[in-house]
């Protein structure tokens, strides 16, 4: 399996190791997985009696898969699993954006533990400018979110409206006020894209899904109150990294995405300790939580303790080797935890 060259920029020398870990966790048909140079590119070698083409297509770093035939490599016709164009994710460029390759990997790993047919309902309770929700749409799932920062909310809604108009996709998208007791307490964004319907650019595509998105402005700790009785198949989020840049916290550097007006001294773990029990109540039985965080500001054992105390079971095993260096102050890791079926 040849890896997309863009992941080398994201993960540097760890690209193949992370791709191998993702394949090992999500593809039970693959064995003897190992990195291998493919000309000027990087790939993974693995053995399989039979392959699941959909699982391979869903790998976040996948570009093309070959079958070895003697000394030759024969490309397999594995089609993209995406229902929307990649540029939905790649067009936005801004300081602090979580790279879309990593977001795809976190989303894929999380959804691989949800045993029900899609489209699934995916919540990012720390939405930022919506990278997780855009990844969910690209993969054919509904996206929901909560974002405390009004500017990030505006940037996300403006971008998506423009994108849907430019692509001439059948859609609806609007921002409306949220009122409580006669006064405005925030805003909500509702969008729907109807991919099966014909447009001026493309014919009808029978069988393609209709996807929904709803995002509220507000504090992540109020997520359950904002969404009421709605429950989600998966919660996928990139937690605060807790890095101070000059006079500003990581919150401002990352699109002001994480929490409501924290002090400079507040640890990311403090917010997560309050938020995780709220998120737990929003998961359906059999749902999964996927979270990425900076291990230099929040030790893994501490986060695992928060999650297990909330009643979730962390998925562990020797294949779960996803920690990697982002820069001198960020060492990012991820984990997935599941809600047991009643």
CSV table of C-alpha atoms in Angstrom, one decimal:
chain,number,residue,atom,x,y,z
A,1,UNK,CA,0.0,0.0,0.0
A,2,UNK,CA,1.6,3.3,-1.1
A,3,UNK,CA,1.1,6.2,1.2
A,4,UNK,CA,-0.1,9.6,0.1
A,5,UNK,CA,3.0,11.8,0.0
A,6,UNK,CA,1.3,14.6,2.0
A,7,UNK,CA,1.5,12.5,5.2
A,8,UNK,CA,5.3,12.7,5.1
A,9,UNK,CA,5.0,16.4,5.7
A,10,UNK,CA,2.6,15.9,8.5
A,11,UNK,CA,4.3,13.1,10.4
A,12,UNK,CA,7.9,13.4,9.0
A,13,UNK,CA,9.8,10.2,9.6
A,14,UNK,CA,6.9,8.6,11.6
A,15,UNK,CA,4.5,8.5,8.6
A,16,UNK,CA,4.9,4.8,7.9
A,17,UNK,CA,4.8,3.8,11.5
A,18,UNK,CA,1.5,5.6,12.1
A,19,UNK,CA,0.0,4.2,8.9
A,20,UNK,CA,1.1,0.7,10.0
A,21,UNK,CA,-0.5,1.1,13.4
A,22,UNK,CA,-3.8,2.3,11.7
A,23,UNK,CA,-3.8,-0.6,9.4
A,24,UNK,CA,-3.1,-3.1,12.2
A,25,UNK,CA,-5.9,-1.8,14.3
A,26,UNK,CA,-8.6,-1.6,11.6
A,27,UNK,CA,-7.7,-4.4,9.1
A,28,UNK,CA,-7.9,-7.8,10.8
A,29,UNK,CA,-7.2,-9.5,7.4
A,30,UNK,CA,-3.7,-7.9,7.2
A,31,UNK,CA,-0.6,-9.5,8.8
A,32,UNK,CA,3.2,-9.1,8.7
A,33,UNK,CA,2.7,-5.3,8.3
A,34,UNK,CA,6.0,-3.4,7.7
A,35,UNK,CA,7.1,-0.2,6.1
A,36,UNK,CA,8.7,-0.5,2.7
A,37,UNK,CA,10.3,2.0,0.2
A,38,UNK,CA,8.4,2.1,-3.1
A,39,UNK,CA,10.7,4.0,-5.5
A,40,UNK,CA,10.8,7.6,-4.1
A,41,UNK,CA,7.7,6.9,-2.1
A,42,UNK,CA,6.8,5.2,1.2
A,43,UNK,CA,4.5,2.3,1.6
A,44,UNK,CA,3.4,-0.6,3.7
A,45,UNK,CA,4.0,-4.3,2.9
A,46,UNK,CA,1.4,-6.7,4.3
A,47,UNK,CA,0.1,-10.2,3.8
A,48,UNK,CA,-3.5,-11.2,3.3
A,49,UNK,CA,-5.5,-14.2,2.1
A,50,UNK,CA,-8.3,-11.9,1.1
A,51,UNK,CA,-8.6,-8.1,1.3
A,52,UNK,CA,-11.4,-5.8,2.3
A,53,UNK,CA,-11.2,-3.1,-0.3
A,54,UNK,CA,-13.4,-0.7,1.7
A,55,UNK,CA,-11.2,-1.0,4.8
A,56,UNK,CA,-8.1,-0.2,2.6
A,57,UNK,CA,-9.8,2.7,0.9
A,58,UNK,CA,-10.7,4.2,4.4
A,59,UNK,CA,-7.0,4.2,5.5
A,60,UNK,CA,-6.2,7.9,6.1
A,61,UNK,CA,-2.8,7.6,4.2
A,62,UNK,CA,-4.0,5.3,1.4
A,63,UNK,CA,-3.1,6.3,-2.1
A,64,UNK,CA,-2.9,3.0,-4.1
A,65,UNK,CA,-2.6,-0.7,-3.2
A,66,UNK,CA,-0.5,-3.1,-5.3
A,67,UNK,CA,-0.5,-6.9,-5.4
A,68,UNK,CA,2.9,-8.4,-5.6
A,69,UNK,CA,3.3,-10.7,-8.7
A,70,UNK,CA,6.8,-12.0,-8.7
A,71,UNK,CA,9.1,-9.0,-9.0
A,72,UNK,CA,6.3,-6.8,-10.3
A,73,UNK,CA,3.6,-4.8,-8.5
A,74,UNK,CA,0.1,-4.9,-10.0
A,75,UNK,CA,-2.2,-2.0,-9.0
A,76,UNK,CA,-5.6,-3.0,-7.6
A,77,UNK,CA,-8.7,-1.1,-8.5
A,78,UNK,CA,-9.6,0.2,-5.1
A,79,UNK,CA,-12.0,3.1,-5.4
A,80,UNK,CA,-12.2,6.0,-2.9
A,81,UNK,CA,-14.6,5.5,0.0
A,82,UNK,CA,-15.4,9.3,0.0
A,83,UNK,CA,-18.8,10.6,-0.9
A,84,UNK,CA,-17.6,14.2,-1.3
A,85,UNK,CA,-14.5,15.6,-2.9
A,86,UNK,CA,-11.3,15.8,-0.8
A,87,UNK,CA,-11.1,19.6,-1.3
A,88,UNK,CA,-13.9,20.0,1.2
A,89,UNK,CA,-11.2,19.3,3.7
A,90,UNK,CA,-8.1,20.6,2.0
A,91,UNK,CA,-9.2,24.1,0.9
A,92,UNK,CA,-9.3,25.8,4.3
A,93,UNK,CA,-5.9,27.1,5.4
A,94,UNK,CA,-5.4,28.9,8.7
A,95,UNK,CA,-3.0,29.0,11.6
A,96,UNK,CA,-3.6,26.2,14.0
A,97,UNK,CA,-5.6,23.9,11.7
A,98,UNK,CA,-5.4,20.3,12.7
A,99,UNK,CA,-4.0,18.5,9.6
A,100,UNK,CA,-6.7,16.8,7.7
A,101,UNK,CA,-4.7,13.5,7.4
A,102,UNK,CA,-4.5,13.3,11.2
A,103,UNK,CA,-8.2,14.1,11.5
A,104,UNK,CA,-9.1,11.4,9.0
A,105,UNK,CA,-7.0,8.9,11.0
A,106,UNK,CA,-8.7,9.8,14.3
A,107,UNK,CA,-12.1,9.6,12.7
A,108,UNK,CA,-11.4,6.3,11.0
A,109,UNK,CA,-10.0,4.7,14.1
A,110,UNK,CA,-13.0,5.8,16.2
A,111,UNK,CA,-15.7,4.7,13.7
A,112,UNK,CA,-14.0,1.3,13.2
A,113,UNK,CA,-15.3,0.5,16.7
A,114,UNK,CA,-18.9,1.4,15.9
A,115,UNK,CA,-20.8,-1.7,14.7
A,116,UNK,CA,-23.8,-0.2,12.9
A,117,UNK,CA,-24.4,1.0,9.3
A,118,UNK,CA,-24.0,4.6,8.3
A,119,UNK,CA,-24.5,7.4,7.9
A,120,UNK,CA,-23.4,7.7,11.5
A,121,UNK,CA,-23.9,10.8,13.7
A,122,UNK,CA,-20.5,12.2,14.7
A,123,UNK,CA,-20.1,14.9,17.4
A,124,UNK,CA,-17.1,17.2,17.8
A,125,UNK,CA,-17.9,19.1,21.0
A,126,UNK,CA,-14.8,21.3,20.4
A,127,UNK,CA,-15.5,22.1,16.8
A,128,UNK,CA,-13.2,24.9,16.0
A,129,UNK,CA,-13.6,25.6,12.3
A,130,UNK,CA,-15.0,22.2,11.7
A,131,UNK,CA,-12.2,20.0,10.4
A,132,UNK,CA,-13.7,16.9,12.1
A,133,UNK,CA,-17.2,17.6,10.8
A,134,UNK,CA,-15.9,18.2,7.2
A,135,UNK,CA,-14.0,14.9,7.5
A,136,UNK,CA,-17.3,13.2,8.6
A,137,UNK,CA,-19.2,14.6,5.6
A,138,UNK,CA,-16.4,13.5,3.3
A,139,UNK,CA,-16.7,10.0,4.6
A,140,UNK,CA,-20.5,10.0,4.4
A,141,UNK,CA,-21.5,10.7,7.9
A,142,UNK,CA,-23.5,13.4,9.7
A,143,UNK,CA,-21.6,16.1,11.6
A,144,UNK,CA,-22.6,17.9,14.8
A,145,UNK,CA,-20.6,20.3,17.0
A,146,UNK,CA,-20.3,22.9,19.7
A,147,UNK,CA,-17.9,25.9,19.4
A,148,UNK,CA,-17.3,28.6,22.0
A,149,UNK,CA,-15.6,31.1,19.7
A,150,UNK,CA,-17.8,33.2,17.5
A,151,UNK,CA,-15.2,34.0,15.0
A,152,UNK,CA,-14.3,30.3,14.4
A,153,UNK,CA,-18.1,29.6,14.1
A,154,UNK,CA,-18.5,32.4,11.5
A,155,UNK,CA,-15.5,31.2,9.5
A,156,UNK,CA,-16.7,27.6,9.4
A,157,UNK,CA,-20.3,28.5,8.4
A,158,UNK,CA,-19.1,31.1,5.8
A,159,UNK,CA,-16.7,28.5,4.2
A,160,UNK,CA,-19.3,25.7,4.0
A,161,UNK,CA,-21.9,27.9,2.5
A,162,UNK,CA,-19.5,29.2,-0.1
A,163,UNK,CA,-18.2,25.6,-0.9
A,164,UNK,CA,-21.7,24.2,-1.4
A,165,UNK,CA,-22.7,27.1,-3.7
A,166,UNK,CA,-19.5,26.8,-5.7
A,167,UNK,CA,-19.9,23.1,-6.1
A,168,UNK,CA,-23.5,23.6,-7.0
A,169,UNK,CA,-24.6,20.8,-4.7
A,170,UNK,CA,-28.2,20.6,-3.7
A,171,UNK,CA,-28.2,21.9,-0.2
A,172,UNK,CA,-29.7,24.1,2.5
A,173,UNK,CA,-27.6,26.1,5.1
A,174,UNK,CA,-28.6,28.7,7.6
A,175,UNK,CA,-27.6,30.3,10.9
A,176,UNK,CA,-30.4,31.1,13.3
A,177,UNK,CA,-30.5,32.5,16.9
A,178,UNK,CA,-31.0,30.2,19.9
A,179,UNK,CA,-33.5,31.7,22.3
A,180,UNK,CA,-34.2,30.9,25.9
A,181,UNK,CA,-37.0,32.7,27.8
A,182,UNK,CA,-37.3,35.2,25.0
A,183,UNK,CA,-33.7,36.2,24.8
A,184,UNK,CA,-30.9,35.2,22.4
A,185,UNK,CA,-28.3,33.0,24.1
A,186,UNK,CA,-26.4,31.9,21.1
A,187,UNK,CA,-26.6,30.7,17.5
A,188,UNK,CA,-27.0,27.4,15.6
A,189,UNK,CA,-25.9,26.4,12.1
A,190,UNK,CA,-28.0,23.8,10.2
A,191,UNK,CA,-26.9,22.5,6.9
A,192,UNK,CA,-28.0,19.6,4.6
A,193,UNK,CA,-26.5,18.3,1.4
A,194,UNK,CA,-28.5,16.0,-0.9
A,195,UNK,CA,-25.8,14.1,-2.8
A,196,UNK,CA,-28.2,11.9,-4.7
A,197,UNK,CA,-29.9,14.8,-6.5
A,198,UNK,CA,-28.9,16.0,-9.9
A,199,UNK,CA,-27.2,19.4,-10.3
A,200,UNK,CA,-26.3,21.6,-13.3
A,201,UNK,CA,-22.8,20.0,-13.2
A,202,UNK,CA,-23.5,16.4,-12.4
A,203,UNK,CA,-26.2,13.8,-13.1
A,204,UNK,CA,-28.3,12.2,-10.3
A,205,UNK,CA,-26.4,9.8,-8.2
A,206,UNK,CA,-28.9,7.3,-6.9
A,207,UNK,CA,-28.0,5.7,-3.6
A,208,UNK,CA,-25.8,8.6,-2.4
A,209,UNK,CA,-26.7,9.9,1.1
A,210,UNK,CA,-28.3,13.0,2.4
A,211,UNK,CA,-26.0,14.4,5.1
A,212,UNK,CA,-26.8,16.8,7.9
A,213,UNK,CA,-24.8,19.1,10.0
A,214,UNK,CA,-25.7,21.1,13.2
A,215,UNK,CA,-23.3,23.3,15.2
A,216,UNK,CA,-24.2,25.4,18.2
A,217,UNK,CA,-22.2,28.3,19.7
A,218,UNK,CA,-21.5,27.5,23.3
A,219,UNK,CA,-19.3,25.8,25.9
A,220,UNK,CA,-18.5,22.2,25.4
A,221,UNK,CA,-19.6,21.5,29.0
A,222,UNK,CA,-23.1,22.5,27.9
A,223,UNK,CA,-23.1,20.2,24.9
A,224,UNK,CA,-25.8,17.8,26.4
A,225,UNK,CA,-28.1,20.8,27.2
A,226,UNK,CA,-27.7,22.2,23.7
A,227,UNK,CA,-28.5,19.0,21.9
A,228,UNK,CA,-31.1,17.8,24.4
A,229,UNK,CA,-32.1,14.1,24.0
A,230,UNK,CA,-30.1,13.5,20.9
A,231,UNK,CA,-27.4,10.8,21.1
A,232,UNK,CA,-24.4,10.2,18.9
A,233,UNK,CA,-22.7,7.1,17.4
A,234,UNK,CA,-19.3,8.7,17.9
A,235,UNK,CA,-17.6,11.7,19.6
A,236,UNK,CA,-14.3,12.7,17.9
A,237,UNK,CA,-12.3,15.7,19.1
A,238,UNK,CA,-8.9,17.2,19.3
A,239,UNK,CA,-8.4,18.4,22.9
A,240,UNK,CA,-6.7,21.5,24.1
A,241,UNK,CA,-2.9,21.2,23.7
A,242,UNK,CA,-2.2,23.6,26.7
A,243,UNK,CA,0.7,25.4,25.0
A,244,UNK,CA,1.4,29.0,25.7
A,245,UNK,CA,2.7,31.1,22.8
A,246,UNK,CA,3.9,34.4,24.1
A,247,UNK,CA,1.0,36.2,25.8
A,248,UNK,CA,-1.6,33.9,24.3
A,249,UNK,CA,-2.7,30.4,25.1
A,250,UNK,CA,-2.9,27.6,22.7
A,251,UNK,CA,-6.6,28.4,22.5
A,252,UNK,CA,-6.0,31.5,20.4
A,253,UNK,CA,-3.3,29.9,18.3
A,254,UNK,CA,-5.6,27.0,17.4
A,255,UNK,CA,-8.5,29.0,16.2
A,256,UNK,CA,-9.8,29.7,19.7
A,257,UNK,CA,-11.3,26.3,19.6
A,258,UNK,CA,-11.4,24.7,22.9
A,259,UNK,CA,-13.0,26.1,26.0
A,260,UNK,CA,-14.8,29.2,27.4
A,261,UNK,CA,-12.4,31.9,28.5
A,262,UNK,CA,-9.8,29.8,30.4
A,263,UNK,CA,-7.1,31.4,32.4
A,264,UNK,CA,-3.5,31.1,31.2
A,265,UNK,CA,-2.8,28.8,34.2
A,266,UNK,CA,-5.7,26.4,33.6
A,267,UNK,CA,-4.6,22.9,32.6
A,268,UNK,CA,-6.3,21.1,29.7
A,269,UNK,CA,-7.1,18.3,32.0
A,270,UNK,CA,-9.3,20.5,34.1
A,271,UNK,CA,-11.6,21.2,31.2
A,272,UNK,CA,-11.6,17.5,30.1
A,273,UNK,CA,-12.4,16.4,33.7
A,274,UNK,CA,-15.6,18.4,33.5
A,275,UNK,CA,-16.5,17.7,29.9
A,276,UNK,CA,-15.9,14.0,29.5
A,277,UNK,CA,-18.8,13.0,31.8
A,278,UNK,CA,-21.1,15.3,29.7
A,279,UNK,CA,-19.9,13.7,26.5
A,280,UNK,CA,-20.4,10.2,27.9
A,281,UNK,CA,-24.1,10.9,28.4
A,282,UNK,CA,-24.4,11.9,24.7
A,283,UNK,CA,-23.0,8.6,23.4
A,284,UNK,CA,-25.4,5.8,22.2
A,285,UNK,CA,-24.8,2.4,23.7
A,286,UNK,CA,-22.1,0.8,21.5
A,287,UNK,CA,-20.8,4.3,20.6
A,288,UNK,CA,-17.1,5.3,20.6
A,289,UNK,CA,-15.1,8.3,21.8
A,290,UNK,CA,-11.9,9.3,20.0
A,291,UNK,CA,-9.7,11.9,21.4
A,292,UNK,CA,-6.3,13.4,20.5
A,293,UNK,CA,-4.3,15.4,23.1
A,294,UNK,CA,-0.8,16.6,24.0
A,295,UNK,CA,0.9,14.1,26.3
A,296,UNK,CA,3.4,16.8,27.5
A,297,UNK,CA,0.6,18.7,29.3
A,298,UNK,CA,-1.7,15.8,30.2
A,299,UNK,CA,-0.2,12.3,30.9
A,300,UNK,CA,-1.9,9.4,29.3
A,301,UNK,CA,-2.7,7.7,32.6
A,302,UNK,CA,-4.5,10.8,33.8
A,303,UNK,CA,-6.7,11.0,30.7
A,304,UNK,CA,-7.4,7.2,30.8
A,305,UNK,CA,-8.5,7.6,34.4
A,306,UNK,CA,-11.0,10.4,33.5
A,307,UNK,CA,-12.4,8.3,30.7
A,308,UNK,CA,-12.8,5.1,32.7
A,309,UNK,CA,-14.3,7.0,35.6
A,310,UNK,CA,-17.0,8.2,33.2
A,311,UNK,CA,-17.9,4.7,32.4
A,312,UNK,CA,-16.1,4.1,29.1
A,313,UNK,CA,-13.7,1.3,28.2
A,314,UNK,CA,-10.4,2.4,26.6
A,315,UNK,CA,-9.3,0.2,23.7
A,316,UNK,CA,-5.7,-0.9,24.3
A,317,UNK,CA,-3.3,-3.3,22.7
A,318,UNK,CA,0.2,-3.5,21.3
A,319,UNK,CA,-0.9,-2.1,17.9
A,320,UNK,CA,-1.9,1.2,19.5
A,321,UNK,CA,1.3,3.1,18.8
A,322,UNK,CA,0.1,6.6,17.7
A,323,UNK,CA,2.2,9.0,19.7
A,324,UNK,CA,4.2,11.4,17.6
A,325,UNK,CA,6.0,14.7,17.9
A,326,UNK,CA,4.3,17.8,16.4
A,327,UNK,CA,6.9,20.3,17.6
A,328,UNK,CA,9.1,20.9,20.7
A,329,UNK,CA,6.1,21.6,22.9
A,330,UNK,CA,3.5,19.1,21.5
A,331,UNK,CA,3.7,15.3,21.5
A,332,UNK,CA,0.4,14.2,20.3
A,333,UNK,CA,-1.3,10.9,21.0
A,334,UNK,CA,-4.8,9.5,20.6
A,335,UNK,CA,-7.0,6.9,22.1
A,336,UNK,CA,-10.4,5.4,21.5
A,337,UNK,CA,-12.9,4.4,24.2
A,338,UNK,CA,-16.2,2.6,23.8
A,339,UNK,CA,-19.6,2.7,25.5
A,340,UNK,CA,-20.8,-0.8,26.3
A,341,UNK,CA,-24.0,-2.1,24.8
A,342,UNK,CA,-26.7,-2.4,27.4
